[in-house]
Each structure stands twice: as C-alpha cells, then as structure tokens.
Coordinates of C-alpha atoms and ligand atoms in Angstrom, one line a residue:
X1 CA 6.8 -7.8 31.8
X2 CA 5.2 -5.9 28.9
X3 CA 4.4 -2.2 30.2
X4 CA 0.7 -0.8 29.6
X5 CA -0.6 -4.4 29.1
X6 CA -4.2 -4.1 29.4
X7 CA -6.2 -7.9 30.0
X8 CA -9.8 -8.8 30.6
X9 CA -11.5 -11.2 31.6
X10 CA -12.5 -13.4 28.7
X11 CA -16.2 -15.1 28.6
X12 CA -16.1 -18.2 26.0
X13 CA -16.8 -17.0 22.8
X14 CA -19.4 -18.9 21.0
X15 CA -17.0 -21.3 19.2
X16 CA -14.1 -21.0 21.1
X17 CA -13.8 -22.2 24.7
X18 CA -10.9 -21.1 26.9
X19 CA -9.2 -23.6 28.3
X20 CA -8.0 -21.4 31.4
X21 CA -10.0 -19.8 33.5
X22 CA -9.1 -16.5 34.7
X23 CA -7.7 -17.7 38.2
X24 CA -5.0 -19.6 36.2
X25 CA -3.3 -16.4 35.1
X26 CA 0.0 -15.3 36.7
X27 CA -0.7 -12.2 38.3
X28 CA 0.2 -9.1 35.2
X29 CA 1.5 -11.0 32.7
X30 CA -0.3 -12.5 29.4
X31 CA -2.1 -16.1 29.5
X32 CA -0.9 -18.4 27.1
X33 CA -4.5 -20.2 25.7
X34 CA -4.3 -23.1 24.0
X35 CA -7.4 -23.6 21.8
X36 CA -7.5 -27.9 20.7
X37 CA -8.7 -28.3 17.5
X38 CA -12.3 -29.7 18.2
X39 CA -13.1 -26.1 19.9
X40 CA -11.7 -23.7 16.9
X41 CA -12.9 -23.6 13.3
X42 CA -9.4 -23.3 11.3
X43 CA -9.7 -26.6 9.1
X44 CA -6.6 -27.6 7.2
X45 CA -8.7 -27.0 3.9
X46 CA -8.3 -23.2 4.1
X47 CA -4.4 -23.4 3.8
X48 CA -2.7 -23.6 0.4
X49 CA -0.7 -27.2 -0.6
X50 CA 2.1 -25.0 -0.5
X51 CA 1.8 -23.8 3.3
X52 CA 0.9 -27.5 4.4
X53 CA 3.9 -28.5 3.0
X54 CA 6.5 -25.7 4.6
X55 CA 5.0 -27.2 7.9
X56 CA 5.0 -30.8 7.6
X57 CA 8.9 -30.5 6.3
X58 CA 9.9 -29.1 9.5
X59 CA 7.4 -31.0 11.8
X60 CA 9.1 -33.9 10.2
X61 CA 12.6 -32.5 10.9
X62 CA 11.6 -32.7 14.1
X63 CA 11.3 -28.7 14.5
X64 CA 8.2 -26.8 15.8
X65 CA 6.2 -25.1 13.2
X66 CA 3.0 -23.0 13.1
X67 CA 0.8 -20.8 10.6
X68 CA 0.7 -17.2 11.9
X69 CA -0.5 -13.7 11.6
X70 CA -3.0 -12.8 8.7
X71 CA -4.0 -16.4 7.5
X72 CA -5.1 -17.5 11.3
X73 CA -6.7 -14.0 12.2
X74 CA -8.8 -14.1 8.3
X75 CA -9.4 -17.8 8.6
X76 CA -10.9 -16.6 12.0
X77 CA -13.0 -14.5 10.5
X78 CA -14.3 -16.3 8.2
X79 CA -11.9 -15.5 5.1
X80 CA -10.6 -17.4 3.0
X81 CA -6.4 -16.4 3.9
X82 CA -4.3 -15.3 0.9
X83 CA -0.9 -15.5 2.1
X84 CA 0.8 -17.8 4.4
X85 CA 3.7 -16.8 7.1
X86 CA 5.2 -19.7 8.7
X87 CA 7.2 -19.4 12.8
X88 CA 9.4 -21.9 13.4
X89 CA 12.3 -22.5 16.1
X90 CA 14.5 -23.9 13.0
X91 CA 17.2 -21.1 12.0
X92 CA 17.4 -19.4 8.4
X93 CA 20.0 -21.7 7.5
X94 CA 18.2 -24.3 8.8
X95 CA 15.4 -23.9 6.9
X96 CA 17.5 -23.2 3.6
X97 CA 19.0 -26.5 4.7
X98 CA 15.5 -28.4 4.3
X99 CA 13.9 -26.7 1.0
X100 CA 16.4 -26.7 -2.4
X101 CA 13.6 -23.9 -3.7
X102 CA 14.1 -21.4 -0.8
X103 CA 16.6 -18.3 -0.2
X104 CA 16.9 -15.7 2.6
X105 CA 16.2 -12.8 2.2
X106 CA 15.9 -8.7 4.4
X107 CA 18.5 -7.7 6.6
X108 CA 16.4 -6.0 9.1
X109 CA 14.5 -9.3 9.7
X110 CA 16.2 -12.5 7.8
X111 CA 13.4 -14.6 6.8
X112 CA 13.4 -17.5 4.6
X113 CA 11.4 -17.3 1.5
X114 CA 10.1 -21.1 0.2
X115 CA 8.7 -20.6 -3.5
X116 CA 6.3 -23.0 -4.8
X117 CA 5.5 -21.6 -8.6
X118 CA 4.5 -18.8 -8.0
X119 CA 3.4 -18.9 -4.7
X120 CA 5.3 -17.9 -1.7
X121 CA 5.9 -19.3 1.5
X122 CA 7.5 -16.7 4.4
X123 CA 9.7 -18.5 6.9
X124 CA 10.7 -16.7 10.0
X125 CA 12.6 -17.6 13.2
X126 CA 11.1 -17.3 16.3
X127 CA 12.4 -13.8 17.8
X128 CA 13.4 -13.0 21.2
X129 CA 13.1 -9.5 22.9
X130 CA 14.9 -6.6 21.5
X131 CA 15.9 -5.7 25.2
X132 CA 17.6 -8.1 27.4
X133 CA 16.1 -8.5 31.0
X134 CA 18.7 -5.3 32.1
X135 CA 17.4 -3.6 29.4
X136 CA 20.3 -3.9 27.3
X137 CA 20.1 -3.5 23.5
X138 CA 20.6 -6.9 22.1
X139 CA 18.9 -5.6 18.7
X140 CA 19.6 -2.7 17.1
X141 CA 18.4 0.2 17.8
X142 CA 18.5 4.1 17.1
X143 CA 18.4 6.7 19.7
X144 CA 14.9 7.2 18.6
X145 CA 14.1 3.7 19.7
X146 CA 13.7 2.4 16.4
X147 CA 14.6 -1.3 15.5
X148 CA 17.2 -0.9 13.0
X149 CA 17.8 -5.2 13.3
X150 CA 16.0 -7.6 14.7
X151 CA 18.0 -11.0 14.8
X152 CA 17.3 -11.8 18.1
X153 CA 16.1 -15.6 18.3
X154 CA 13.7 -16.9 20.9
X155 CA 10.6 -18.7 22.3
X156 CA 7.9 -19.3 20.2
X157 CA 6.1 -16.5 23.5
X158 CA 8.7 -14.2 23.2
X159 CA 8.1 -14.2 19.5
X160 CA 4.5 -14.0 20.2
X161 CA 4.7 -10.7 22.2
X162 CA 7.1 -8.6 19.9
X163 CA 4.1 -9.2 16.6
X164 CA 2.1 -6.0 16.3
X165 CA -1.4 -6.6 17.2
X166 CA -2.8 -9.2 19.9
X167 CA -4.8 -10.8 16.7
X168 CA -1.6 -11.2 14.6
X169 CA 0.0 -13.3 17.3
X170 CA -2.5 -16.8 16.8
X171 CA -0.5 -19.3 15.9
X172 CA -1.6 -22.4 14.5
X173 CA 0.1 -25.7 15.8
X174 CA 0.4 -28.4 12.2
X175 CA 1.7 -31.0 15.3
X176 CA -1.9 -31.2 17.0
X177 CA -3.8 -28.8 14.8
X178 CA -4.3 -26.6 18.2
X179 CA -4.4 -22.5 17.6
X180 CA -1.8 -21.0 20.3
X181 CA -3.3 -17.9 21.9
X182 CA -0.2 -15.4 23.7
X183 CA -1.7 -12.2 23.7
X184 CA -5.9 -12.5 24.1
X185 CA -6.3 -12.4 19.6
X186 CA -9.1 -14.2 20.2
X187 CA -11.0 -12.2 22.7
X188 CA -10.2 -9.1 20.3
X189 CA -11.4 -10.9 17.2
X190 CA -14.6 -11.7 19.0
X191 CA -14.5 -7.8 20.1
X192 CA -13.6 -7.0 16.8
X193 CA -11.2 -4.8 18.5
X194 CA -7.2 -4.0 17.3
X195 CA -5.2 -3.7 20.1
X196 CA -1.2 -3.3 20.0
X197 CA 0.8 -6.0 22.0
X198 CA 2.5 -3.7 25.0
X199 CA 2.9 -0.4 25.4
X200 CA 1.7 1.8 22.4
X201 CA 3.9 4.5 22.2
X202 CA 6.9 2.1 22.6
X203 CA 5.9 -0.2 19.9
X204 CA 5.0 2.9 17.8
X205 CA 8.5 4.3 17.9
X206 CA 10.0 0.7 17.5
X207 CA 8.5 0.7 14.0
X208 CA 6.5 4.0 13.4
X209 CA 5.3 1.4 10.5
X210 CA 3.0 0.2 12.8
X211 CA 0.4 2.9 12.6
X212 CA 0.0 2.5 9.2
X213 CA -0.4 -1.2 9.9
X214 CA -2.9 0.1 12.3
X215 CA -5.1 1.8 10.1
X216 CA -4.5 -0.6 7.6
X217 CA -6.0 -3.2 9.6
X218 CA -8.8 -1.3 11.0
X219 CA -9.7 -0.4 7.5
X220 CA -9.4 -3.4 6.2
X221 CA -11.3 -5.7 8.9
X222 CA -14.1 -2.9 10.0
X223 CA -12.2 -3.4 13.8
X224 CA -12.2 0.0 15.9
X225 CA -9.0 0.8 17.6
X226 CA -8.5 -0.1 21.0
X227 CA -8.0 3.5 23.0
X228 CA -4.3 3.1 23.7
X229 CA -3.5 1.8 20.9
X230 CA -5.5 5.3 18.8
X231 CA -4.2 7.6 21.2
X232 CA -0.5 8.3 20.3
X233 CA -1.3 7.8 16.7
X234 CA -1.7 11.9 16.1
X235 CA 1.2 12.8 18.3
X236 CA 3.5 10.4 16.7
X237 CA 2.9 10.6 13.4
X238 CA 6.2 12.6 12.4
X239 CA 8.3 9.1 13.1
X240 CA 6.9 8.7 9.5
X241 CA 9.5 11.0 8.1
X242 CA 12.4 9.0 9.4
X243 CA 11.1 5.5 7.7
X244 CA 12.7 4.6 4.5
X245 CA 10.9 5.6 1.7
X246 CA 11.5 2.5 -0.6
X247 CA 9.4 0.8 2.6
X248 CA 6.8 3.5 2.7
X249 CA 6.3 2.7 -1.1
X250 CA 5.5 -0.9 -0.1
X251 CA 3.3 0.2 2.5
X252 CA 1.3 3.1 0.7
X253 CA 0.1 0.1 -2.4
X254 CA -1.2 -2.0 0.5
X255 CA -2.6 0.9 2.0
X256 CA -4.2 1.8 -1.0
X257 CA -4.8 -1.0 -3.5
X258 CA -5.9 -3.3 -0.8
X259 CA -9.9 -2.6 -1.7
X260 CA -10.2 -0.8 1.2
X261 CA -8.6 2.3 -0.3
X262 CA -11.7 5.4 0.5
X263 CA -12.2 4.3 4.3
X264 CA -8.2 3.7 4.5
X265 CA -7.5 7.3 3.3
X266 CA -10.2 8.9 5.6
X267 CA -8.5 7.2 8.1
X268 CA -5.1 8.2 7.5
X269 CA -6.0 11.8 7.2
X270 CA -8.3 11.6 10.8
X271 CA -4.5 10.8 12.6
X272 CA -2.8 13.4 10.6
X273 CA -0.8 10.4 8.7
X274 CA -1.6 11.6 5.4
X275 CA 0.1 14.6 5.3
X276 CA 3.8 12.4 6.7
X277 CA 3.2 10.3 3.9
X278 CA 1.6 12.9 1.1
X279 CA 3.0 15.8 2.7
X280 CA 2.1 18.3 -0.6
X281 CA -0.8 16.6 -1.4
X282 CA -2.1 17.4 1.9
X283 CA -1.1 20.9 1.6
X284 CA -3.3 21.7 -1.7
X285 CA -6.6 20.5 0.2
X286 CA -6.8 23.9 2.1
X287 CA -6.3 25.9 -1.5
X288 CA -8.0 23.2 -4.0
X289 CA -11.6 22.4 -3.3
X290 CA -11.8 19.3 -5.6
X291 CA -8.0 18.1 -4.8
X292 CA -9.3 15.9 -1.7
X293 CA -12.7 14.7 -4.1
X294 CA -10.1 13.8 -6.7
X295 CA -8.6 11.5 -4.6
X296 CA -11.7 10.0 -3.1
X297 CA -13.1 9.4 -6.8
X298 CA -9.6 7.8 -7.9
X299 CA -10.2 5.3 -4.5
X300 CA -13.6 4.2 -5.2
X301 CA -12.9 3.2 -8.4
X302 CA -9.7 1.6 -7.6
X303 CA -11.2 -0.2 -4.7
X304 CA -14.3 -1.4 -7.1
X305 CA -11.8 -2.9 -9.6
X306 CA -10.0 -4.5 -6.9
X307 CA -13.8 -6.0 -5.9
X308 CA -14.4 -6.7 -9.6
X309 CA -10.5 -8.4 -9.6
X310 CA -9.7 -6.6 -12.4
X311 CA -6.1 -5.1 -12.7
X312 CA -5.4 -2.1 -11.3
X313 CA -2.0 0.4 -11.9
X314 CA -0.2 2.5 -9.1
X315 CA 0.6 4.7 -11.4
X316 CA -2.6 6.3 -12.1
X317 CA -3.2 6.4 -8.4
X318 CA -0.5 8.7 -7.7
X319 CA -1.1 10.7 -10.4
X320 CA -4.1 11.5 -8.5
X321 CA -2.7 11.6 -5.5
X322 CA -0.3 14.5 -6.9
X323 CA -2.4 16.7 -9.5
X324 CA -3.7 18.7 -6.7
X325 CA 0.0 20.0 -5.9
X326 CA 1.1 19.8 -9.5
X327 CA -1.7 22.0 -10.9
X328 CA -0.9 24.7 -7.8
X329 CA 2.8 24.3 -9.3
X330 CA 1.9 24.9 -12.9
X331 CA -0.2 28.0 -12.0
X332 CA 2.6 30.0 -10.0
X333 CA 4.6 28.8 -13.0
X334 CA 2.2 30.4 -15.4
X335 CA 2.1 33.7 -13.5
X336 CA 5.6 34.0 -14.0
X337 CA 5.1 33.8 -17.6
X338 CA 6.0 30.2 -18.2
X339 CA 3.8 28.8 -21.1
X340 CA 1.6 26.1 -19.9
X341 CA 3.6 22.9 -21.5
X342 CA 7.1 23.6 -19.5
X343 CA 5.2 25.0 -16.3
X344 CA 3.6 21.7 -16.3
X345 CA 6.7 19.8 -16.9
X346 CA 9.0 22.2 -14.4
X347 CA 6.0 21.6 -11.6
X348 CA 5.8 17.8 -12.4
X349 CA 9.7 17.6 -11.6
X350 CA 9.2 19.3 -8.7
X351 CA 6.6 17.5 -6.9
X352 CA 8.1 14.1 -8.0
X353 CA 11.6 15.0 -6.4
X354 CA 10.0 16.4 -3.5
X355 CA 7.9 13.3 -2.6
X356 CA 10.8 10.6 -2.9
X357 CA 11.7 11.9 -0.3
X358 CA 8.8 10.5 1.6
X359 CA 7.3 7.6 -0.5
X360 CA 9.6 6.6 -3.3
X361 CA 8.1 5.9 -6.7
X362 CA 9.9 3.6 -8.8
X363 CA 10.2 4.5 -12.7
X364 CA 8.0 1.4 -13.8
X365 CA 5.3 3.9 -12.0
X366 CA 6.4 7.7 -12.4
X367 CA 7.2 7.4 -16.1
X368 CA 3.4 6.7 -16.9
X369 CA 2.2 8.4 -13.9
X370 CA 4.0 12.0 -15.9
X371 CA 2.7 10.4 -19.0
X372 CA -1.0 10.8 -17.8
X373 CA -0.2 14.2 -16.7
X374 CA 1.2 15.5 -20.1
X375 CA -1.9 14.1 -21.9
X376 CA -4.0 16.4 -19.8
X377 CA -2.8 19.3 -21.5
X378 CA -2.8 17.3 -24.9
X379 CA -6.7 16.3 -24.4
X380 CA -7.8 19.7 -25.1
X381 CA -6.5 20.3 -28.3
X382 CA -8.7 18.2 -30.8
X383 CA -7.9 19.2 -34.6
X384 CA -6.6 17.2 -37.2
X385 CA -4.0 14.7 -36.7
X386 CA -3.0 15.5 -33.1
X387 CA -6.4 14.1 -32.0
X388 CA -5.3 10.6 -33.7
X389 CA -1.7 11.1 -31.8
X390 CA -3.3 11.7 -28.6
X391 CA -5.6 8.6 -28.9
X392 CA -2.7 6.2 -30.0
X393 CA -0.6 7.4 -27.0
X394 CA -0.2 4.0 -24.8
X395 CA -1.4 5.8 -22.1
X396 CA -4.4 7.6 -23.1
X397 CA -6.9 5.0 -21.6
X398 CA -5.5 5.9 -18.6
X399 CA -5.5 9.5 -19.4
X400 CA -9.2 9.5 -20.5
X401 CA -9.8 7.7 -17.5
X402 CA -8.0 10.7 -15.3
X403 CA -10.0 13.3 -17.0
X404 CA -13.2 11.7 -16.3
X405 CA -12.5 11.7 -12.6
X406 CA -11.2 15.3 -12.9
X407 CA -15.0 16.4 -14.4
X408 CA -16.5 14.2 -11.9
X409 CA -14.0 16.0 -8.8
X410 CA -15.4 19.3 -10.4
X411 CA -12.1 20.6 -11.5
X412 CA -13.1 21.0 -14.8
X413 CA -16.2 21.6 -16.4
X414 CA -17.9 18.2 -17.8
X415 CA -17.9 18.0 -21.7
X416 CA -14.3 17.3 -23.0
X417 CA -15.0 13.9 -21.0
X418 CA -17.9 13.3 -23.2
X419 CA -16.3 14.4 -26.6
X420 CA -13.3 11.8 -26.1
X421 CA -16.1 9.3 -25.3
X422 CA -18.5 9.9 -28.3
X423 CA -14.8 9.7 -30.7
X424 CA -13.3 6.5 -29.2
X425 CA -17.1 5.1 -30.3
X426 CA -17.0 6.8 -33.7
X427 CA -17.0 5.1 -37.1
X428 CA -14.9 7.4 -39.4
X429 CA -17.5 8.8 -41.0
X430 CA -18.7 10.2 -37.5
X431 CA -15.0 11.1 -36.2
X432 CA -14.6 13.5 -39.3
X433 CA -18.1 15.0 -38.1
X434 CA -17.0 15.2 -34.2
X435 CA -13.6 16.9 -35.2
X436 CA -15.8 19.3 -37.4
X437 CA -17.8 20.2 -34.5
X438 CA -14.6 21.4 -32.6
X439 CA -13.9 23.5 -35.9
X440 CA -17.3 25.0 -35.4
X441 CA -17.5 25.2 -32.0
X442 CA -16.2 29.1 -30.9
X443 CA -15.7 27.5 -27.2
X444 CA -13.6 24.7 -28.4
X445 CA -10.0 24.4 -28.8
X446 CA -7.8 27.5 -30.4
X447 CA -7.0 27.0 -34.0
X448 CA -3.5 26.7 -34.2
X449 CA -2.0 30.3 -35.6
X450 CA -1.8 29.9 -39.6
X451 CA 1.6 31.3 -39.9
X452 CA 4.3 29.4 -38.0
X453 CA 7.3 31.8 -37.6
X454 CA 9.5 30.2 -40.1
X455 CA 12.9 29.2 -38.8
X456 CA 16.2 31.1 -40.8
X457 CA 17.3 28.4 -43.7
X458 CA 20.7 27.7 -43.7
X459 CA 22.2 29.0 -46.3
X460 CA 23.0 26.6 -48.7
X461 CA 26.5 25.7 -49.7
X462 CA 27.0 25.9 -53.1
X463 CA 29.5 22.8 -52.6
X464 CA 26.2 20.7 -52.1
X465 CA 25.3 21.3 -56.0
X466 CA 28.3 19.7 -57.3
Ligands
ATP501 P1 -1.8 -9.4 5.5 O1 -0.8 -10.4 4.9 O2 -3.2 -9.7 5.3 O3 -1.5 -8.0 5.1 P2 -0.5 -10.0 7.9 O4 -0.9 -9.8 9.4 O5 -0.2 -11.4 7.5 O6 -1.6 -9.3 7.1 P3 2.2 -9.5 7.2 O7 2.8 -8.2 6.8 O8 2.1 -10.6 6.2 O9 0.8 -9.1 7.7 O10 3.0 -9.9 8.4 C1 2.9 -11.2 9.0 C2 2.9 -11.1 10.5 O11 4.2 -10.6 11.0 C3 1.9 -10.2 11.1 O12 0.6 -10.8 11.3 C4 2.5 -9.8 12.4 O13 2.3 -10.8 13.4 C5 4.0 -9.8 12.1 N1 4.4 -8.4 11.7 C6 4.4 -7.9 10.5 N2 4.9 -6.6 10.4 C7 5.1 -6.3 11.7 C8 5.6 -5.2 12.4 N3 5.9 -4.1 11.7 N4 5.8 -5.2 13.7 C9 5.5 -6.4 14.4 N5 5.0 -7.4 13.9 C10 4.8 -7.5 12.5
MG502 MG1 0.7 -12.1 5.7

C-alpha cells in the first residue's frame, strides 16, 4: 500500500461523473475511476495523426494502449497537448517489432521512440514497483534511495502509481475512448491542486528531479502545491547536487524557456532550489543588488518571445544567469591588478567550470554565451574601426540585447544602450556624426594612447637582401 496516501471524497465535477461512489473503495488504497467517453471531454481531434497511429498499431496487435501524462492532464484543461507519451503492456522490443521508424532509447528507463517526420512519439512499458512486496530492491537503487534503473515491468496500476503527480497518471483508453483514473487526477485537476502519488519524501529521494517537476508544473499550470507534497521541498533540496548534471541541463531549459520562466524562478528560489541548481548565482544576490533584477528582466523577455513564438537562445539566458558571479570574479581580479580583458576572461573560466558541475552547458551554448560576455567590455569602446568590428561580431545582437537588460537591471548607467541604438539606425552620414560625438564627449570612451610601445624589430639578416 502506498504510505502517506491522502484521498477524499470526490463530488462529481461538472463534466466528469465518477462512476464509484465512495463506499466502493477498498478501505486505504487508491480507487481505480473509470471515466466513459460520453462523461469526459478528451475528443480524438486534440491528438496528433501521429499519436492515433502509435495506438491503433498496438490496439490492433492486440496489446493495450493508452495516451498519458501531459497530453490527458492539458487536454483536460482545456489545452491544446503538444507532445504525446504512449503506456502500453507491449515490451520495447515489441514495440520496435511493430514500427520500422522507431528505436529504443535511455538506460535508466528504456522507452521506445516512434518518429513520424519530425514528430515524436514516446513509447513506454508499463512499470511495476521498484520494491517487491518484502521490500526487496527489484530496481536499482542507491543507498540514498535513488532509482538508478527502472526496468521493472507491470500492470497498467502499478504503472499508474510509480508517475509523479496524481494528474500525470490519466490515462486515456484508444480501445473504448474511456480516461483511466488510478490516483484521484481528476479530483486535483478540478482542485487545481499538484499532489505527488505516495509518500513525498520517498518519491522526492527516488528522483530528487521531482521537485523541479514540481515547480515546474505549478508554475506552468497556476496549480498550488498540495501541503505534503511543498513540505519536504526546502529540506531536501540538496539531493539536487547528486543528479547528473547533463540531466539538470535538460531540466533547467524546461524550467526556464517553458514561458513560464519569471514565476518558475520565484518559485525555485522560495524552496531554496535555486541555489542547488545556480549555486554562485545565488551567492552574488546578497552582494549585487541588480544580479537577481538581471535575471528577472532576461525571464520576462524570454517568456514574452516564447508567447510571441519567436525563437529564443539558452545561451543568452545563462549568460544572465551568470554575470552576477562573473562581474564579482572580474572585480577581485582587478584588485589584484589584473587588467580588465584577462580578469574577465580568468573569472568567465571560472564560473563556467564551477557550474558544470551542477548544470552542464554544452559548447553549442557556452561558446556564445562567453561571446556575449566579451562584447560587454568591447561595447564601450566606440572609435574608429573597432565600432564597425564590434557591430559585425555574430553575436552582437545578442550582446546589445544583454546590455540593454543590464541598464534596465540598474547595473549600469542608461546611455551606452541608447548610443548602439541610435548607430545600428544610422545612415553613414549620421554614424560618422555619432562616432564624432564620442570624440567630443569628455565622458565617453578613453582615446586610445597615441604612442603604442613599439615592439624591438628583428634585426634584419643581411642574407634576406641577396
Ligand atoms: P510536459 O510534456 O508538458 O512537460 P509531461 O507530464 O508529459 O509534461 P513528460 O516529461 O513528458 O511530462 O513525462 C511524461 C509522463 O511520464 C509524466 O506525465 C509522468 O506521468 C511520467 N514521468 C515523467 N517524469 C517522471 C518522474 N521523474 N517520475 C515519475 N514519473 C515521471
Ligand atoms: Mg509529455
């Protein structure tokens, strides 16, 4: 029986009758509802081709198959669901077996990816308990209770109950278009309430992933957290550290780039999960006033593109999400008498290494992210034929774009911002007059010292005349 297993009494939602009454349920455990299709409003029209497909296959195969997790809980809600995970009682190689265009795929979990185009269709096996009924470790665990694997076929219930949250775990029937209730989703959609499946702590330290599911979802859907569920949150935020950071990467872009970034981060700094994820970052708020504004500024604008569905780039995100620690970096630097182009690029180093070893960053990401960085010091320095450099750079949009939300964090005064706006906008005739302002201006950049220190010639080898 699942431990800390809180149910209520259910009243009939407004479009969804229960089809047990409360005096069916076996005393403690959950009640399995089964919603028919003339009492639900998930119509076939809100799932891709692609999904109906995946389903019919294996109906057809004679195996059980049902839409699950996201799709059923948005479609629920009234969204139109984006992606489509499939829970069947066919193994991996089964499925494989039935689609030419699939593969398996993750160790941890073996799941069967089905690709039409460029849409893809996730495939997993119904999964058993970790624990056997002695409490034996079928799965994999580590001492800290963590699922290390989780290979452990089962009932399409058993699978039910080991899914995060009790709205996660509707399943949608393609043999009589019924939704399959395990775990009460429905009651907590109506609730709008997120509520882990068993005991909170437990599942926590199964997958300390979890929690930032948790605030993901809360974020995401505007659902509070149940109390249990937000309770052990702060206390075991640390199992953070012991994720893989390659996952955590994964986890931080749907955290972030999701269009939900600003409440997301709010949230994840409330439970202290920030600073397991950021830990540096997190540091700098208590000595840089504008660090945490930053942020907040390079959120909303990343959550309005998201709105707007234009593209958006990890890489300037974290190099917000940095700065605060690699301007604190460059200042001790400084103060040791570094000048101010290696103390940024010795600080930059610095804070990159130390953060992959929390959130990994792939190149495709960190290259442009330093990139951004650098041009900050470049920005600055508007004479001649360096200005035309700078603006040329591939990433000095993004650059721009990064000093903009530093003036509007208060970091820097505002008026650079407004130069590089006015010269991106300038005829030529108007550029020569914007850089001659700079010359004029006695607040503007240094003039570069007349006399470079001439490097000593080689002297030349009379040999070379001849
Ligand atoms: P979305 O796709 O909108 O982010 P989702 O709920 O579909 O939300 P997925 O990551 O696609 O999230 O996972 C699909 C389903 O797999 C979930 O709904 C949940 O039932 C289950 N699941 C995913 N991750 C976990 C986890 N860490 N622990 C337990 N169950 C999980
Ligand atoms: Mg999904």
């Amino acid at each position: 029986m699942i431990k800390g297993f809180t149910r209520f009494l259910q009243s009939p939602g407004e479009h969804l009758k229960s089809l047990f009454g409360p005096q069916d349920a076996p005393a403690g455990g959950p009640v399995l509802r089964i919603i028919p299709r003339d009492e639900h409003p998930v119509s076939r029209q809100l799932f891709s081709d692609a999904a109906l497909k995946v389903l019919y296959r294996l109906h057809n195969a004679g195996f059980e198959a049902f839409l699950v997790g996201g799709c059923i809980r948005d479609a629920l809600l009234g969204h139109m669901p984006k992606d489509f995970d499939v829970a069947t009682d066919a193994t991996p190689d089964e499925v494989r077996d039935l689609f030419r265009n699939s593969r398996i795929i993750g160790r941890r979990f073996r799941i069967v990816h089905v690709r039409f185009g460029r849409e893809i269709i996730e495939v997993t096996t119904f999964r058993g308990k970790p624990n056997d009924d002695h409490g034996n470790h079928i799965a994999q665990q580590s001492d800290d209770g963590m699922l290390l694997r989780d290979n452990v076929w089962g009932n399409i219930e058993e699978d039910a109950l080991r899914r995060d949250f009790t709205i996660n775990a509707l399943y949608y029937n393609i043999a009589d278009f019924s939704i399959h209730d395990f775990a009460d989703g429905v009651r907590d959609i109506d609730a709008r309430t997120l509520r882990l499946i068993g005991d909170p702590a437990t599942r926590y330290r199964e997958d300390p992933v979890r929690m930032l599911r948790a605030i993901r979802f809360a974020a995401k859907l505007d659902f509070s957290l149940a109390p249990a569920t937000e309770e052990p949150l702060e206390e075991l935020s640390p199992l953070l550290l012991q994720v893989p950071a390659a996952r955590l990467f994964d986890e931080v872009l749907k955290l972030f780039m999701g269009g939900h970034g600003v409440k997301t981060f709010h949230l994840l700094r409330e439970y202290g999960l920030f600073a397991m994820l950021f830990p540096e970052a997190d540091e700098a708020f208590d000595e840089l006033p504008w660090a945490e504004g930053l942020i907040e500024q390079a959120l909303a604008s990343t959550d309005k593109r998201v709105q707007e569905e234009r593209p958006v780039t990890p890489a300037f995100l974290f190099a917000a999400l940095l700065w605060g620690p690699v301007q604190l970096r460059q200042r001790a630097h400084q103060q040791d008498d570094m000048p101010p182009v290696p103390a940024l690029q010795a600080a930059s180093q610095q804070v990159v290494s130390r953060q992959l070893q929390h959130v990994s960053i792939p190149k495709r990401f960190s290259l442009p992210m330093r990139d951004i960085w650098d041009l900050q010091q470049r920005l600055p320095s508007r004479r001649g034929k360096r200005v035309f450099q700078t603006r040329d750079h591939p990433r000095f949009r993004a650059a721009y774009d990064f000093l903009l939300l530093r003036e509007a964090a208060g970091e820097i005064e505002p008026g650079l911002g407004d130069w590089w706006t006015a010269f991106q906008q300038a005829d030529e005739h108007e550029q020569r007059r914007l850089l001659g302002k700079v010359d004029a201006d006695p607040a503007g950049t240094p003039a570069p010292r007349k006399r470079r220190r001439r490097r000593r010639r080689k002297p030349r080898n009379p040999a070379d005349d001849t």
